[in-house]
Tab-separated table of C-alpha atoms in Angstrom:
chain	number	residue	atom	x	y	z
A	9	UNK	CA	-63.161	-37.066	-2.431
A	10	UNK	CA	-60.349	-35.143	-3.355
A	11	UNK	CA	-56.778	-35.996	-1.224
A	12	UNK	CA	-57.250	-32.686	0.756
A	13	UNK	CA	-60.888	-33.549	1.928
A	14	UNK	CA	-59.560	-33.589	5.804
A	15	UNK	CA	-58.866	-29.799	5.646
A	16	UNK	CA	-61.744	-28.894	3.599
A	17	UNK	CA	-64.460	-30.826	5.888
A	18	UNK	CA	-61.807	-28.656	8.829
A	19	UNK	CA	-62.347	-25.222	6.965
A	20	UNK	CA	-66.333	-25.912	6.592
A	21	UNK	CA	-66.818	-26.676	10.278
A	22	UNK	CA	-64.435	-23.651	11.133
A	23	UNK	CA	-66.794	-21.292	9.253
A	24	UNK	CA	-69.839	-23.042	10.470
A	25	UNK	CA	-68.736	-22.215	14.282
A	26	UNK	CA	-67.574	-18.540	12.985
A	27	UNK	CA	-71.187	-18.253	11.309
A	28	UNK	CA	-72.798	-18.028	15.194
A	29	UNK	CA	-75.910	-20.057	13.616
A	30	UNK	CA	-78.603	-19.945	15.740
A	31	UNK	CA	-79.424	-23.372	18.099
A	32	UNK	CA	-82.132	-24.070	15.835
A	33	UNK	CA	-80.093	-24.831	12.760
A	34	UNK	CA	-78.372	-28.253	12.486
A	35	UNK	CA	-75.538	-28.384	10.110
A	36	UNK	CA	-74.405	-32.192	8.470
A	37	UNK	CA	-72.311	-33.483	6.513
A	38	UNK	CA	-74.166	-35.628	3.347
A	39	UNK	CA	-72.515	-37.900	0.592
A	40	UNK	CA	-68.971	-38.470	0.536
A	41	UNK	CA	-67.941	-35.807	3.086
A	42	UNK	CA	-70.017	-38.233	5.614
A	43	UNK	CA	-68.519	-41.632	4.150
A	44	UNK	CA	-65.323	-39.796	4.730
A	45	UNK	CA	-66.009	-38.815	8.594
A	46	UNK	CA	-67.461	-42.182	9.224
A	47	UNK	CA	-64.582	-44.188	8.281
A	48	UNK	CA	-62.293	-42.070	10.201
A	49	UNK	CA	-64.557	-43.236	13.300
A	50	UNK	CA	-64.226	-46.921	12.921
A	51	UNK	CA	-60.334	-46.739	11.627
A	52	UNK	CA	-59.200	-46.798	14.847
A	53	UNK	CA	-60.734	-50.533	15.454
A	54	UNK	CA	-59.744	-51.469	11.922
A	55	UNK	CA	-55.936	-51.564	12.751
A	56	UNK	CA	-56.448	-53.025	16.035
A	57	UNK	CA	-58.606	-55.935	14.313
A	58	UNK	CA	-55.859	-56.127	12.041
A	59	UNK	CA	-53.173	-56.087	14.524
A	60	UNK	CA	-54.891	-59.080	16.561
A	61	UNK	CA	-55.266	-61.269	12.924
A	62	UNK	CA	-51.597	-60.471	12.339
A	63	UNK	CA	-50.933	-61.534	15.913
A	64	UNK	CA	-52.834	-64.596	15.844
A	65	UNK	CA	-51.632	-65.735	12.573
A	66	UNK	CA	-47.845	-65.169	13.449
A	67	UNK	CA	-48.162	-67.072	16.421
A	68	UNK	CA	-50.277	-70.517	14.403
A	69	UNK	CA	-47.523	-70.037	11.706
A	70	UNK	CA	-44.205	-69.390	14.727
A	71	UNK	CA	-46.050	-71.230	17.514
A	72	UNK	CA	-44.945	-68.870	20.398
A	73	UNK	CA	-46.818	-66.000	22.005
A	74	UNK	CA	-43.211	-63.948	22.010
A	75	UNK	CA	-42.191	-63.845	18.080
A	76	UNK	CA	-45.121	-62.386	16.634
A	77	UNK	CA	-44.741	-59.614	19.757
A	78	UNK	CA	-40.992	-59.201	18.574
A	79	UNK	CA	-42.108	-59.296	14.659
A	80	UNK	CA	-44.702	-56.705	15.505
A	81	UNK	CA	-42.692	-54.607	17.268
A	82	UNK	CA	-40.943	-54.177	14.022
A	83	UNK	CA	-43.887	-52.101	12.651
A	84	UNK	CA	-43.441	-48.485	14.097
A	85	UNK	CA	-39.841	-48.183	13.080
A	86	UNK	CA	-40.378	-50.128	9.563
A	87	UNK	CA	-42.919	-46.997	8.856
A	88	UNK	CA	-40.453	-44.397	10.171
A	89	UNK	CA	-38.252	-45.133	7.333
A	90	UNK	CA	-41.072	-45.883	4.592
A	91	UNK	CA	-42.020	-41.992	5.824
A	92	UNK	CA	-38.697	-40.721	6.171
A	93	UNK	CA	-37.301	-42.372	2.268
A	94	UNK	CA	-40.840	-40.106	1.336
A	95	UNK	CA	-39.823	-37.349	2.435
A	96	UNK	CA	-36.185	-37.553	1.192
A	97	UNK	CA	-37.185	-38.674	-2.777
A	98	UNK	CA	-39.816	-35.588	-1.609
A	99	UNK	CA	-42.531	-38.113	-2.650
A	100	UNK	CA	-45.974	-37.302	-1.212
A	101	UNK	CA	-47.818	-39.978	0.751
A	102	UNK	CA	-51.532	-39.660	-0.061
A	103	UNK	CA	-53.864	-42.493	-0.824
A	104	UNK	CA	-54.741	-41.154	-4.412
A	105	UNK	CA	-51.068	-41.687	-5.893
């Protein structure tokens, strides 16, 4: 799908509530537009699976249950400033380069 497919699969269900369709008529989403809303469902439990591995394997490698905390804590600010250097090269952050 094409980097803007969030907004497009946005404007399509905007015109599909504007369109007043009758009760009778079911409206889906086929091919990749559905790939693209399922994987948006489950990414939520993808990071925290990946959190927890991260977790688990910072505290075999550090043996403590507080570093890998204080490691991970790291995270939210570390992408702050991967997002902020983005924006001030003005380099756009989309999965498709």
């Amino acid at each position: 799908m094409a980097p803007h497919s969030a907004t497009r699969v946005d404007r399509i269900e905007q015109a599909q509530t504007q369109a007043r369709l009758p009760s009778a008529v079911v409206a889906t989403f086929q091919g990749n537009a559905q790939a693209f809303q399922s994987s948006l469902a489950t990414m939520p439990y993808l990071i925290a699976a990946a959190l927890i591995t991260v977790y688990i394997v910072l505290g075999i490698l550090y043996e403590s249950y507080i570093h890998p905390l204080t490691i991970l804590s790291t995270i939210p600010s570390a992408g702050v400033g991967a997002l902020l250097m983005l924006w001030i090269f003005n380099y756009r952050s989309t999965l498709m380069g």
